[in-house]
XYZ file of C-alpha atoms in Angstrom:
772
model
C 0.000 0.000 0.000
C 1.879 3.093 -1.198
C 0.181 5.460 1.248
C 1.018 3.146 4.160
C 4.701 3.008 3.165
C 4.713 6.729 2.521
C 3.186 7.353 5.952
C 5.887 5.419 7.829
C 8.698 6.859 5.708
C 7.258 10.260 6.585
C 7.247 9.352 10.260
C 10.874 8.236 10.097
C 12.023 11.391 8.375
C 10.002 13.552 10.728
C 11.354 11.705 13.743
C 14.909 12.542 12.758
C 14.219 16.169 11.930
C 13.814 19.346 13.909
C 10.041 19.079 13.537
C 9.797 15.917 15.671
C 8.068 17.845 18.476
C 5.158 18.840 16.260
C 2.087 16.927 17.444
C -0.858 15.773 15.384
C -3.757 13.435 16.040
C -3.353 9.687 15.543
C -5.973 6.951 15.842
C -4.585 3.879 17.625
C -6.022 0.392 17.073
C -5.381 -2.148 19.848
C -5.999 -5.892 20.176
C -9.654 -6.627 20.970
C -9.105 -8.769 24.057
C -5.578 -7.935 25.178
C -6.354 -5.750 28.238
C -4.237 -6.965 31.179
C -6.260 -7.645 34.339
C -4.156 -5.137 36.283
C -6.099 -2.350 34.557
C -9.658 -1.721 35.721
C -10.844 -0.085 32.463
C -9.720 0.227 28.860
C -9.372 3.960 29.483
C -6.881 3.261 32.307
C -4.949 0.832 30.059
C -4.790 3.307 27.149
C -3.524 6.068 29.470
C -0.804 3.709 30.629
C 0.122 2.789 27.040
C 0.449 6.472 26.208
C 2.513 7.194 29.322
C 5.015 4.533 28.258
C 5.926 6.486 25.103
C 5.641 10.022 26.481
C 8.233 11.795 28.570
C 7.262 12.136 32.263
C 6.678 15.872 31.840
C 4.193 15.387 28.957
C 0.557 15.075 30.025
C -1.339 12.236 28.317
C -4.303 13.473 26.312
C -6.816 10.857 25.219
C -9.199 12.503 22.764
C -11.640 9.623 22.329
C -11.900 6.015 23.488
C -13.571 3.631 21.013
C -15.184 0.330 21.938
C -18.066 -0.414 19.546
C -16.913 -0.129 15.919
C -13.230 -0.056 16.800
C -11.044 -1.006 19.757
C -8.633 1.754 20.640
C -8.269 5.457 21.170
C -7.138 8.702 19.567
C -4.496 11.012 20.965
C -2.160 13.861 20.071
C 1.341 12.525 19.455
C 4.556 13.495 17.747
C 5.660 11.198 14.893
C 8.419 9.846 17.174
C 5.856 8.926 19.840
C 3.603 7.353 17.207
C 6.507 5.163 16.061
C 7.203 4.100 19.665
C 3.535 3.304 20.244
C 3.494 1.151 17.095
C 6.122 -1.134 18.695
C 3.945 -2.047 21.713
C 2.771 -5.679 21.388
C -0.941 -4.919 21.848
C -1.001 -2.069 19.283
C -2.272 -3.265 15.909
C -1.959 0.028 13.992
C -1.376 3.756 14.348
C -3.362 5.720 11.762
C -2.773 9.414 10.959
C -5.921 11.534 11.179
C -7.404 12.973 8.017
C -9.538 16.139 7.895
C -12.703 15.783 5.797
C -14.806 18.458 4.123
C -18.550 18.845 3.626
C -19.699 17.953 0.121
C -21.681 21.064 0.007
C -39.729 20.723 -2.556
C -40.153 18.731 -5.532
C -37.610 15.935 -5.212
C -39.950 13.407 -3.481
C -42.478 13.990 -6.264
C -39.751 13.731 -8.928
C -38.720 10.395 -7.380
C -42.321 9.133 -7.485
C -42.989 9.387 -3.727
C -46.405 10.998 -3.197
C -48.421 11.163 0.023
C -51.590 10.200 -1.833
C -50.014 7.039 -3.266
C -51.776 4.352 -1.219
C -49.880 1.428 -2.751
C -46.374 2.807 -3.037
C -43.262 2.819 -0.899
C -44.486 5.393 1.638
C -47.633 3.364 2.388
C -45.839 0.012 2.634
C -43.392 1.286 5.237
C -45.722 3.551 7.230
C -43.190 6.190 6.232
C -40.424 4.328 8.135
C -41.726 5.330 11.569
C -39.667 2.824 13.607
C -36.426 3.469 11.753
C -33.695 5.813 13.010
C -31.448 7.747 10.609
C -28.182 8.996 12.109
C -26.908 12.103 10.302
C -23.176 12.861 10.704
C -22.859 16.535 9.852
C -22.755 20.075 11.312
C -25.561 19.463 13.816
C -29.213 20.462 13.624
C -31.575 23.405 14.222
C -34.281 21.561 16.196
C -36.952 24.291 16.120
C -37.552 23.880 12.376
C -41.027 22.628 11.410
C -39.336 19.865 9.397
C -38.486 18.250 12.755
C -41.899 18.482 14.474
C -43.259 15.286 16.060
C -46.988 15.668 15.359
C -48.778 12.296 15.077
C -45.614 10.303 15.747
C -45.779 7.383 18.157
C -43.441 6.889 21.136
C -39.671 6.719 20.629
C -38.784 3.176 19.419
C -38.075 0.934 22.432
C -34.744 -0.254 20.963
C -33.314 3.310 21.080
C -30.403 3.672 23.523
C -29.157 7.093 22.419
C -29.291 10.389 24.221
C -30.029 14.053 23.711
C -26.951 15.923 24.959
C -28.190 19.178 26.458
C -26.350 22.484 26.872
C -27.317 26.124 27.463
C -28.302 26.532 23.808
C -29.629 22.973 23.293
C -32.182 22.416 26.048
C -33.963 19.131 26.891
C -36.952 20.358 24.870
C -34.794 20.452 21.722
C -35.364 16.714 21.231
C -38.787 15.184 20.705
C -40.362 12.062 19.193
C -38.910 13.092 15.783
C -35.409 14.247 16.765
C -34.736 11.481 19.287
C -30.969 11.874 19.683
C -28.353 14.622 19.434
C -24.648 14.475 20.270
C -21.532 16.450 19.389
C -17.881 15.426 19.007
C -15.235 18.140 19.020
C -12.162 16.749 20.812
C -10.349 16.017 17.550
C -11.253 19.415 16.116
C -10.033 21.262 19.222
C -6.868 19.158 19.516
C -5.775 20.496 16.119
C -7.315 23.981 16.119
C -7.364 24.992 19.786
C -10.445 25.895 21.777
C -13.405 26.762 19.569
C -14.689 30.324 19.299
C -18.088 29.995 20.981
C -19.234 33.366 19.660
C -19.343 31.888 16.142
C -19.883 28.173 16.864
C -22.106 26.288 19.289
C -20.440 23.801 21.656
C -23.530 21.640 21.358
C -25.489 19.677 18.745
C -26.926 22.997 17.454
C -26.067 23.810 13.840
C -24.184 27.068 13.186
C -23.491 26.244 9.519
C -26.812 25.054 8.030
C -25.481 22.042 6.143
C -26.546 19.503 8.790
C -30.052 20.933 9.166
C -30.426 20.798 5.371
C -29.243 17.182 4.970
C -31.286 15.928 7.953
C -34.492 17.396 6.539
C -33.783 15.877 3.086
C -33.490 12.425 4.660
C -36.460 12.617 7.017
C -38.075 16.061 7.130
C -41.811 16.237 7.897
C -44.310 17.683 5.412
C -44.198 21.486 5.639
C -46.455 23.825 3.660
C -45.922 26.461 2.460
C -42.181 26.146 1.869
C -39.903 28.296 -0.277
C -36.599 30.170 -0.312
C -36.940 33.915 -0.971
C -40.132 33.131 -2.874
C -38.493 30.489 -5.089
C -39.476 26.776 -5.262
C -42.849 27.332 -3.580
C -44.708 24.220 -2.485
C -44.599 21.397 0.057
C -41.234 20.487 1.568
C -40.795 16.869 2.634
C -37.952 14.484 3.304
C -37.681 10.999 1.843
C -38.877 9.245 5.023
C -41.097 11.854 6.737
C -41.939 9.631 9.727
C -38.470 8.160 10.322
C -36.738 9.296 13.498
C -33.596 11.413 13.380
C -30.426 11.409 15.459
C -27.924 14.215 14.862
C -24.216 13.530 15.378
C -22.288 16.792 15.028
C -18.800 16.005 13.712
C -18.151 18.974 11.409
C -16.911 22.368 12.576
C -15.580 25.552 11.003
C -12.192 23.922 10.253
C -13.624 20.676 8.874
C -14.625 17.211 10.037
C -11.898 15.325 11.899
C -11.454 11.548 11.628
C -11.106 11.015 15.386
C -14.487 12.726 15.909
C -16.133 10.887 12.986
C -14.995 7.519 14.383
C -16.362 8.510 17.817
C -19.719 9.285 16.150
C -19.749 5.850 14.479
C -18.976 4.281 17.868
C -21.890 6.129 19.496
C -24.402 5.720 16.647
C -23.950 1.947 16.412
C -24.331 1.594 20.194
C -27.344 3.955 20.158
C -29.260 1.764 17.712
C -29.479 3.706 14.442
C -30.649 1.821 11.327
C -29.112 4.105 8.694
C -26.064 6.394 8.788
C -25.931 9.357 6.391
C -22.542 10.958 5.864
C -22.193 13.918 3.485
C -18.458 14.434 3.996
C -15.323 13.120 2.356
C -11.595 13.477 1.886
C -8.609 11.957 0.150
C -8.988 8.320 -0.917
C -6.574 6.081 1.049
C -6.377 2.295 1.610
C -9.422 1.097 3.538
C -7.492 0.199 6.727
C -6.253 3.805 6.971
C -9.680 5.341 6.309
C -11.701 6.157 9.450
C -14.977 6.326 7.483
C -14.347 2.914 5.879
C -13.410 1.450 9.298
C -16.495 2.845 11.050
C -18.800 1.929 8.162
C -17.529 -1.674 8.068
C -18.527 -2.316 11.681
C -21.835 -0.508 11.118
C -22.619 -2.716 8.092
C -21.589 -5.784 10.112
C -24.308 -4.791 12.640
C -26.926 -4.433 9.866
C -26.728 -0.638 9.513
C -26.961 0.875 6.022
C -24.274 3.539 5.432
C -24.618 6.056 2.605
C -21.963 8.643 1.803
C -21.586 11.404 -0.750
C -19.343 10.674 -3.732
C -17.742 14.128 -3.581
C -17.921 17.314 -5.636
C -14.659 16.914 -7.565
C -16.337 16.333 -10.945
C -16.457 16.407 -13.872
C -12.895 14.984 -13.967
C -12.289 11.232 -13.744
C -10.914 9.382 -10.683
C -12.501 11.992 -8.370
C -14.966 9.749 -6.515
C -14.447 9.388 -2.733
C -15.965 7.149 -0.010
C -15.378 4.148 -2.277
C -15.484 1.201 0.171
C -17.803 -1.519 -1.206
C -19.742 -1.697 2.093
C -20.718 1.995 1.675
C -23.385 3.256 -0.748
C -21.567 5.985 -2.731
C -23.975 8.597 -4.060
C -23.440 11.022 -6.950
C -25.729 13.937 -7.848
C -28.256 14.566 -10.587
C -30.626 17.394 -11.435
C -34.404 17.407 -10.952
C -36.992 18.828 -13.346
C -36.944 22.271 -11.750
C -34.610 25.206 -12.192
C -34.325 28.938 -11.505
C -33.586 30.705 -14.799
C -32.097 34.202 -15.042
C -31.256 35.863 -18.332
C -28.303 38.144 -19.017
C -29.254 40.653 -21.739
C -26.232 42.176 -23.452
C -26.015 45.568 -25.152
C -25.426 43.875 -28.527
C -28.903 42.325 -28.327
C -27.804 38.822 -27.336
C -29.585 37.025 -24.458
C -27.413 34.617 -22.449
C -29.138 31.968 -20.269
C -28.127 31.576 -16.613
C -29.534 30.694 -13.189
C -30.056 32.586 -9.923
C -32.025 32.868 -6.696
C -32.465 36.563 -5.891
C -35.431 38.543 -4.572
C -33.887 41.736 -3.193
C -33.913 45.214 -4.735
C -33.687 44.545 -8.456
C -32.212 46.260 -11.466
C -34.507 48.843 -13.070
C -36.622 47.159 -15.777
C -35.556 48.121 -19.277
C -32.399 49.915 -18.144
C -28.949 48.750 -19.328
C -25.983 49.039 -16.942
C -22.252 49.392 -17.648
C -20.625 45.944 -17.846
C -16.982 45.197 -16.918
C -14.772 42.125 -16.480
C -13.158 42.125 -13.027
C -9.907 40.697 -14.431
C -9.159 43.861 -16.428
C -9.616 46.243 -13.509
C -6.017 46.651 -12.398
C -4.245 44.721 -9.628
C -2.624 41.428 -10.575
C -5.538 40.443 -12.802
C -5.800 36.935 -11.341
C -7.194 37.756 -7.871
C -9.452 40.455 -9.297
C -10.761 38.100 -12.018
C -11.918 35.773 -9.207
C -13.363 38.700 -7.198
C -11.419 37.690 -4.098
C -11.740 39.760 -0.921
C -10.154 43.211 -1.360
C -9.176 42.622 -5.001
C -11.594 45.023 -6.721
C -10.966 48.739 -7.350
C -14.139 50.628 -6.304
C -13.432 53.274 -8.981
C -13.532 50.545 -11.639
C -16.679 48.667 -10.537
C -18.930 51.307 -8.942
C -22.443 51.280 -10.402
C -21.551 48.479 -12.843
C -22.405 44.831 -13.432
C -19.170 42.915 -12.847
C -18.166 39.614 -14.487
C -16.322 37.365 -11.971
C -14.668 34.014 -12.717
C -15.624 30.976 -10.624
C -13.033 29.489 -8.249
C -11.178 29.794 -4.884
C -13.825 31.647 -2.798
C -17.500 30.715 -2.604
C -19.819 31.800 -5.392
C -21.998 33.923 -3.081
C -18.895 35.485 -1.452
C -17.882 36.916 -4.836
C -21.167 38.813 -4.902
C -20.444 40.220 -1.449
C -17.016 41.432 -2.679
C -18.628 43.124 -5.701
C -21.322 44.705 -3.523
C -18.772 46.030 -0.992
C -16.768 47.628 -3.823
C -19.894 49.419 -5.110
C -20.889 47.083 -7.951
C -24.578 46.905 -8.760
C -24.736 43.343 -10.074
C -22.615 40.277 -10.888
C -22.315 37.697 -13.628
C -20.535 34.573 -12.367
C -18.784 32.733 -15.220
C -17.728 29.083 -15.106
C -14.170 28.156 -15.997
C -13.287 25.463 -18.519
C -13.114 22.812 -15.772
C -16.650 23.606 -14.553
C -17.990 23.352 -18.093
C -21.658 24.184 -18.557
C -22.853 22.976 -15.136
C -24.825 25.673 -13.319
C -25.663 25.993 -9.614
C -28.296 28.490 -8.445
C -27.211 30.458 -5.362
C -28.987 32.836 -2.988
C -27.094 36.026 -3.857
C -26.723 39.244 -1.850
C -27.031 41.406 -4.983
C -28.588 40.922 -8.438
C -26.469 38.120 -9.938
C -26.608 35.227 -12.393
C -24.378 32.206 -13.058
C -23.503 31.311 -16.677
C -21.652 28.361 -18.251
C -18.066 28.398 -19.542
C -18.907 29.031 -23.223
C -21.359 31.836 -22.374
C -18.768 33.328 -20.020
C -16.314 33.400 -22.925
C -18.955 35.071 -25.097
C -19.660 37.795 -22.484
C -15.942 38.505 -21.977
C -15.495 38.603 -25.765
C -18.332 41.133 -26.041
C -16.751 43.323 -23.322
C -13.392 43.160 -25.114
C -14.781 44.073 -28.535
C -17.002 46.843 -27.087
C -13.956 48.386 -25.368
C -12.363 48.814 -28.795
C -15.438 50.546 -30.214
C -17.130 53.776 -29.229
C -20.045 52.061 -27.432
C -18.939 50.540 -24.082
C -20.403 47.201 -22.954
C -23.759 47.161 -21.164
C -26.022 44.478 -19.721
C -28.901 43.743 -17.388
C -30.140 40.643 -15.561
C -33.764 39.468 -15.698
C -34.917 36.972 -13.020
C -37.471 34.416 -14.242
C -38.440 32.764 -10.930
C -39.095 29.012 -10.717
C -39.514 26.823 -13.800
C -40.988 23.300 -13.533
C -41.119 20.386 -15.970
C -37.598 21.069 -17.222
C -36.223 18.760 -19.914
C -33.941 16.914 -19.952
C -33.949 15.604 -16.372
C -32.257 14.022 -14.647
C -28.865 15.193 -15.861
C -25.597 14.186 -14.141
C -24.515 17.316 -12.237
C -21.243 18.773 -13.457
C -19.700 18.785 -9.966
C -20.667 15.175 -9.178
C -17.479 13.124 -8.643
C -16.729 10.459 -11.260
C -15.113 7.046 -11.477
C -13.146 5.012 -11.997
C -12.658 3.922 -8.403
C -9.117 5.041 -7.478
C -8.768 2.398 -4.747
C -10.386 -0.699 -6.299
C -11.153 -0.299 -10.028
C -12.912 -3.698 -9.960
C -15.730 -2.096 -7.917
C -17.667 0.472 -9.959
C -18.172 3.760 -8.082
C -20.255 5.884 -7.654
C -22.985 3.300 -7.021
C -25.875 5.518 -8.129
C -27.016 9.121 -8.354
C -29.898 10.963 -6.642
C -31.213 14.554 -6.689
C -28.414 16.926 -5.678
C -28.783 20.172 -7.632
C -30.809 23.131 -6.273
C -32.498 21.151 -3.470
C -34.883 22.933 -1.084
C -34.567 21.887 2.576
C -34.620 23.286 6.126
C -32.213 26.056 7.192
C -31.261 27.497 10.615
C -31.691 31.063 11.884
C -27.958 31.352 12.522
C -26.933 32.385 8.972
C -28.456 33.973 5.898
C -29.236 31.792 2.863
C -26.126 32.919 0.936
C -23.792 31.759 3.714
C -21.814 35.021 3.646
C -21.225 36.837 6.934
C -23.008 40.065 5.967
C -26.225 38.251 4.959
C -28.759 38.851 7.768
C -31.795 37.506 5.910
C -33.768 34.811 7.745
C -35.336 31.889 5.897
C -36.925 28.645 7.091
C -35.621 26.838 3.983
C -32.661 27.160 1.670
C -31.681 25.828 -1.756
C -28.296 24.082 -1.860
C -26.438 21.831 -4.285
C -23.870 19.066 -3.898
C -23.495 15.325 -3.542
C -24.100 16.284 0.125
C -27.753 16.764 -0.876
C -27.914 13.559 -2.959
C -26.632 11.295 -0.153
C -29.495 11.914 2.355
C -32.060 11.217 -0.403
C -30.681 7.658 -0.505
C -30.384 7.492 3.316
C -34.099 8.242 3.611
C -34.992 5.772 0.851
C -32.897 3.084 2.573
C -34.919 3.660 5.772
C -38.158 3.178 3.830
C -36.843 -0.037 2.242
C -35.589 -1.388 5.590
C -38.974 -0.616 7.135
C -40.777 -2.478 4.352
C -38.238 -5.355 4.307
C -36.811 -5.683 7.844
C -35.088 -8.951 6.906
C -32.921 -7.292 4.210
C -29.231 -6.699 4.908
C -27.610 -3.336 4.045
C -26.145 -5.005 0.926
C -29.609 -6.221 -0.129
C -31.047 -2.692 0.284
C -28.215 -1.258 -1.810
C -28.675 -3.984 -4.431
C -32.403 -3.192 -4.704
C -31.626 0.511 -5.249
C -28.879 -0.235 -7.805
C -30.532 -2.932 -9.942
C -33.752 -0.912 -10.332
C -32.050 2.431 -11.076
C -32.707 4.042 -14.448
C -30.355 5.612 -16.984
C -32.910 7.253 -19.292
C -34.076 10.871 -18.852
C -37.558 12.370 -19.253
C -37.007 12.663 -23.030
C -36.451 8.911 -23.298
C -32.719 9.222 -23.996
C -29.613 8.247 -21.991
C -28.918 10.850 -19.295
C -26.539 13.595 -20.384
C -23.511 15.062 -18.613
C -24.251 18.633 -17.530
C -20.603 19.691 -17.921
C -20.493 19.181 -21.699
C -23.926 18.121 -22.933
C -22.613 14.714 -24.055
C -24.143 11.361 -23.177
C -23.045 10.346 -19.668
C -21.577 6.935 -18.797
C -21.402 4.364 -15.988
C -18.364 6.192 -14.605
C -20.615 9.240 -14.094
C -23.794 7.639 -12.717
C -22.840 4.085 -11.683
C -25.983 1.940 -11.902
C -28.124 5.001 -12.672
C -30.602 7.297 -10.949
C -32.531 5.857 -7.978
C -36.113 4.710 -8.638
C -37.656 4.170 -5.169
C -40.940 2.528 -6.127
C -39.187 -0.096 -8.272
C -36.578 -0.684 -5.533
C -39.462 -1.811 -3.317
C -39.836 -4.968 -5.449
C -36.507 -5.701 -7.191
C -37.157 -9.416 -7.825
C -33.580 -10.507 -7.074
C -30.865 -9.075 -4.824
C -27.098 -9.503 -4.688
C -26.424 -10.074 -0.984
C -23.003 -9.733 0.665
C -21.911 -11.082 4.064
C -19.131 -9.850 6.336
C -17.067 -12.910 5.346
C -17.494 -11.964 1.666
C -15.994 -8.544 2.423
C -13.097 -10.200 4.275
C -12.448 -12.443 1.223
C -12.512 -9.269 -0.899
C -9.844 -7.684 1.336
C -7.742 -10.863 1.166
C -7.939 -10.814 -2.623
C -7.037 -7.105 -2.565
C -3.706 -8.159 -0.961
C -4.402 -6.601 2.431
C -2.314 -8.210 5.172
C -3.928 -10.154 8.020
C -2.987 -7.255 10.312
C -4.548 -4.635 8.014
C -7.736 -6.700 7.783
C -7.873 -6.902 11.571
C -7.569 -3.080 11.801
C -10.563 -2.744 9.519
C -12.806 -5.620 10.554
C -11.775 -6.455 14.178
C -11.565 -10.074 12.941
C -8.627 -12.411 12.348
C -8.919 -13.391 8.703
C -8.082 -16.717 7.086
C -7.210 -15.790 3.512
C -6.616 -19.343 2.232
C -10.274 -19.822 1.240
C -10.476 -16.397 -0.365
C -7.731 -17.197 -2.846
C -9.686 -20.296 -3.937
C -12.733 -18.062 -4.462
C -10.834 -16.218 -7.176
C -10.179 -12.509 -7.356
C -11.329 -9.038 -6.260
C -13.986 -8.857 -8.990
C -15.793 -11.855 -7.481
C -17.223 -9.840 -4.594
C -20.991 -10.370 -4.963
C -21.530 -6.766 -6.077
C -24.615 -5.644 -8.083
C -22.398 -4.098 -10.779
C -19.630 -5.680 -12.873
C -16.174 -4.274 -13.582
C -13.480 -6.235 -15.441
C -10.000 -4.712 -15.534
C -7.326 -6.048 -17.925
C -3.610 -5.213 -17.842
C -2.215 -5.368 -21.376
C 1.226 -6.906 -20.782
C 1.791 -7.557 -24.487
C -1.132 -10.006 -24.548
C -3.536 -9.862 -27.498
C -6.505 -11.774 -26.095
C -7.521 -11.682 -22.466
C -10.373 -13.168 -20.467
C -11.694 -13.248 -16.926
C -14.685 -14.635 -15.115
C -16.953 -12.990 -12.535
C -19.020 -15.169 -10.187
C -22.281 -13.891 -8.676
C -25.098 -15.201 -6.494
C -28.623 -13.798 -6.538
C -31.319 -14.255 -3.898
C -34.983 -14.431 -4.911
C -37.040 -11.778 -3.076
C -39.830 -11.725 -5.689
C -42.295 -14.471 -6.600
C -41.829 -18.084 -5.348
C -41.982 -19.828 -8.734
C -40.118 -17.617 -11.154
C -37.821 -18.111 -14.113
C -35.275 -15.404 -14.957
C -33.652 -15.245 -18.388
C -30.520 -13.247 -19.076
C -30.023 -10.634 -21.764
C -26.535 -9.272 -22.405
C -25.518 -5.939 -23.889
C -21.756 -6.518 -24.267
C -19.330 -3.591 -24.262
C -18.060 -2.977 -27.807
C -15.034 -5.077 -28.715
C -15.780 -7.747 -26.080
C -17.459 -11.150 -25.945
C -19.583 -11.676 -22.825
C -21.252 -14.969 -21.945
C -23.364 -15.908 -18.910
C -23.829 -19.458 -17.602
C -26.492 -20.585 -17.008
C -28.675 -18.383 -19.193
C -31.748 -19.210 -17.125
C -32.296 -19.195 -13.354
C -35.257 -21.245 -12.091
C -36.438 -20.352 -8.572
C -38.875 -22.525 -6.595
C -39.153 -20.407 -3.436
C -38.536 -16.975 -1.952
C -35.107 -16.739 -0.314
C -33.576 -19.325 -2.660
C -30.052 -18.478 -3.860
C -28.629 -19.365 -7.294
C -25.204 -18.743 -8.785
C -24.156 -17.695 -12.265
C -20.840 -17.039 -13.994
C -20.013 -14.172 -16.356
C -17.088 -14.689 -18.749
C -15.598 -11.598 -20.365
C -13.195 -11.862 -23.325
C -11.472 -8.779 -24.706
C -8.883 -8.054 -27.384
C -6.009 -5.659 -26.724
C -6.453 -2.088 -27.915
C -3.771 0.410 -28.907
C -2.884 2.523 -25.863
C 0.051 4.697 -24.913
C 1.966 3.703 -21.720
C -0.189 4.434 -18.662
C -3.270 4.830 -20.847
C -6.702 3.323 -20.248
C -9.783 2.608 -22.347
C -13.236 1.781 -20.973
C -16.251 0.305 -22.745
C -19.641 -0.210 -21.114
C -22.614 -2.538 -21.369
C -25.113 -4.329 -19.121
C -26.446 -7.678 -17.912
C -30.188 -7.941 -17.224
C -32.085 -10.812 -15.594
C -35.822 -10.713 -16.360
C -38.826 -12.862 -15.385
C -41.293 -10.761 -17.391
C -42.194 -8.710 -14.314
C -38.835 -7.640 -12.862
C -35.798 -6.407 -14.762
C -32.714 -6.856 -12.566
C -30.149 -4.659 -14.302
C -26.401 -4.561 -13.650
C -23.978 -2.241 -15.423
C -20.850 -3.849 -16.912
C -17.650 -1.932 -17.572
C -14.523 -3.382 -19.206
C -11.307 -1.405 -18.733
C -8.051 -1.973 -20.627
C -4.910 -0.582 -18.985
C -1.499 -0.213 -20.610
C 1.205 -0.478 -17.915
C 3.837 2.250 -17.770
């Protein structure tokens, strides 16, 4: 594992350098049952372990003690101390902490979930009223109507969690809807010092807004009327309106720290949650060094469904995060609603854009001077991005200013323009952002435009400056538009495959609504998120895979409520094999960044289809032992597997089972290394469980990726009873293709099992790699 080697080489070099006294947080994994009887508690033992590597004058500082999903503790150590600790016989691993970042009313209707639907998913599950969704985020604003407990029964008897109360989070903050609330800040404060309690709450209360938003997407109650600044008027509702919520605050102003996230997993599993929703992510590292993968493994082992956002690093490839196969990795798509705003230029051209703005507008019919911030003096670069203090008030006063996207937040650019005296803003995408547009709540009249339209506006400004008529423009806000086609579209920002850790597992798994999503918002901050915005709104419209993830968390709660016997892998399989890839025009979903047809690397199995997921026909189930075999076949050591799974693995059987691609996953990915070979082949073994009709016959249809031969044996699966399991084998043959060293080529297809009533669809991707 390159990162693992790199980490210890780094420790060695640090230990011998002048920086050896610099402390950072490490997570320490110890043997499950190795506590000597001389110690009364694990806490006492861990303190002693720490004391043995620290100098007598150094106080030991345990940040967290873990005993549910992980055996061990986290502490601040120098690299030298971490190396010493690693040598103790009962220490299995010392893992450096990573800092994660947030992956910042029609979506239930768009997904086919309607309150009047007496036979659909909401009815079957009584809206998931006995299920608990744990949301790991920035906390929650409990007073919001989305979290009221009207008509809810008593708190489920299995619930063992608690509502941590403080001065600003009183006992009345929790109810029969919000049944648990905790906060974890020791890791954050160990790195950043004591928090500033004038800007953050030392409690489960949300000072950011992100956590309130994601919690209400997963399980918000029906609220009418709902809107943001008059936009998106209608009923707001989460995916599972009667499911219970538990808020675990792990994210703070400086990020979300692994030691705190692992402590939240430890608490949530012990508390009795059924689903964990995690809209945060970071750098992809081997699974045994990834706190989210470690916590999620133990959660899945206890029957808890874990969904995580894929990340907002798109549209580039290899950007997907949270890629462990026991996690549902969720990308983002659009819904059939947008917020158009037109930019009218002085040359008569009308450029389409998007915006959410309802403040004092631009005078109708009047054209305003138009300038590009990058030509207004300074170094050009910082001013082009409208960074704080970069604009010359003389240059922008009374004008509409074109700002380039990047570095600071989109809404913050508007604040910079407004402070400098600008009257409006046009926010232009860069080449990397492509044509993907995100509507923001702006503090001045503003519109976002795509990369090509940004080029056109800058070109107009340039040519007008050379003529006698300077550039002018105005912005016209068009409100809310429904029934937009095409939809869904893969959001430009949504992170893409291939999976950088295990290319044989296709990630993301699926996409869900994540662009311009209306959900609850706290009183603490204005809807734009900039410090000067004092507007109050009950709801806000945000975008990100952060918003897509809780859609799936809520849907998983509904499916678990309707099918309590299903494992987390079965729930994920049902969502994946029933997902769709065709938009509301009847064509394959397009990629928002360039308007081209999107692929499996963009959307995984497709866009979630909740009502079909209710009755998938067959599921691909996965046990804990299957995941251990997968890790064995991924060449993880016995020690690394123990770090991750808390189990001592026997890898001899796994090698007989074949290879990494034989994990019983609902999607198929074959990866070939072209070491001068002309013809290559592999086989992928799968097992499906019948959850449909007792006597059913499924026949296979194959759409092979171009240039490959794909066969399936047998071609027919005959089931006699529900719960019966049958195996099949997929053989993939591929011919070498011309590639430069280090190059790759991917072709896609599908395998569908059908009994005439259910279509159980799995994507298939074949990747050819030319070694360097």
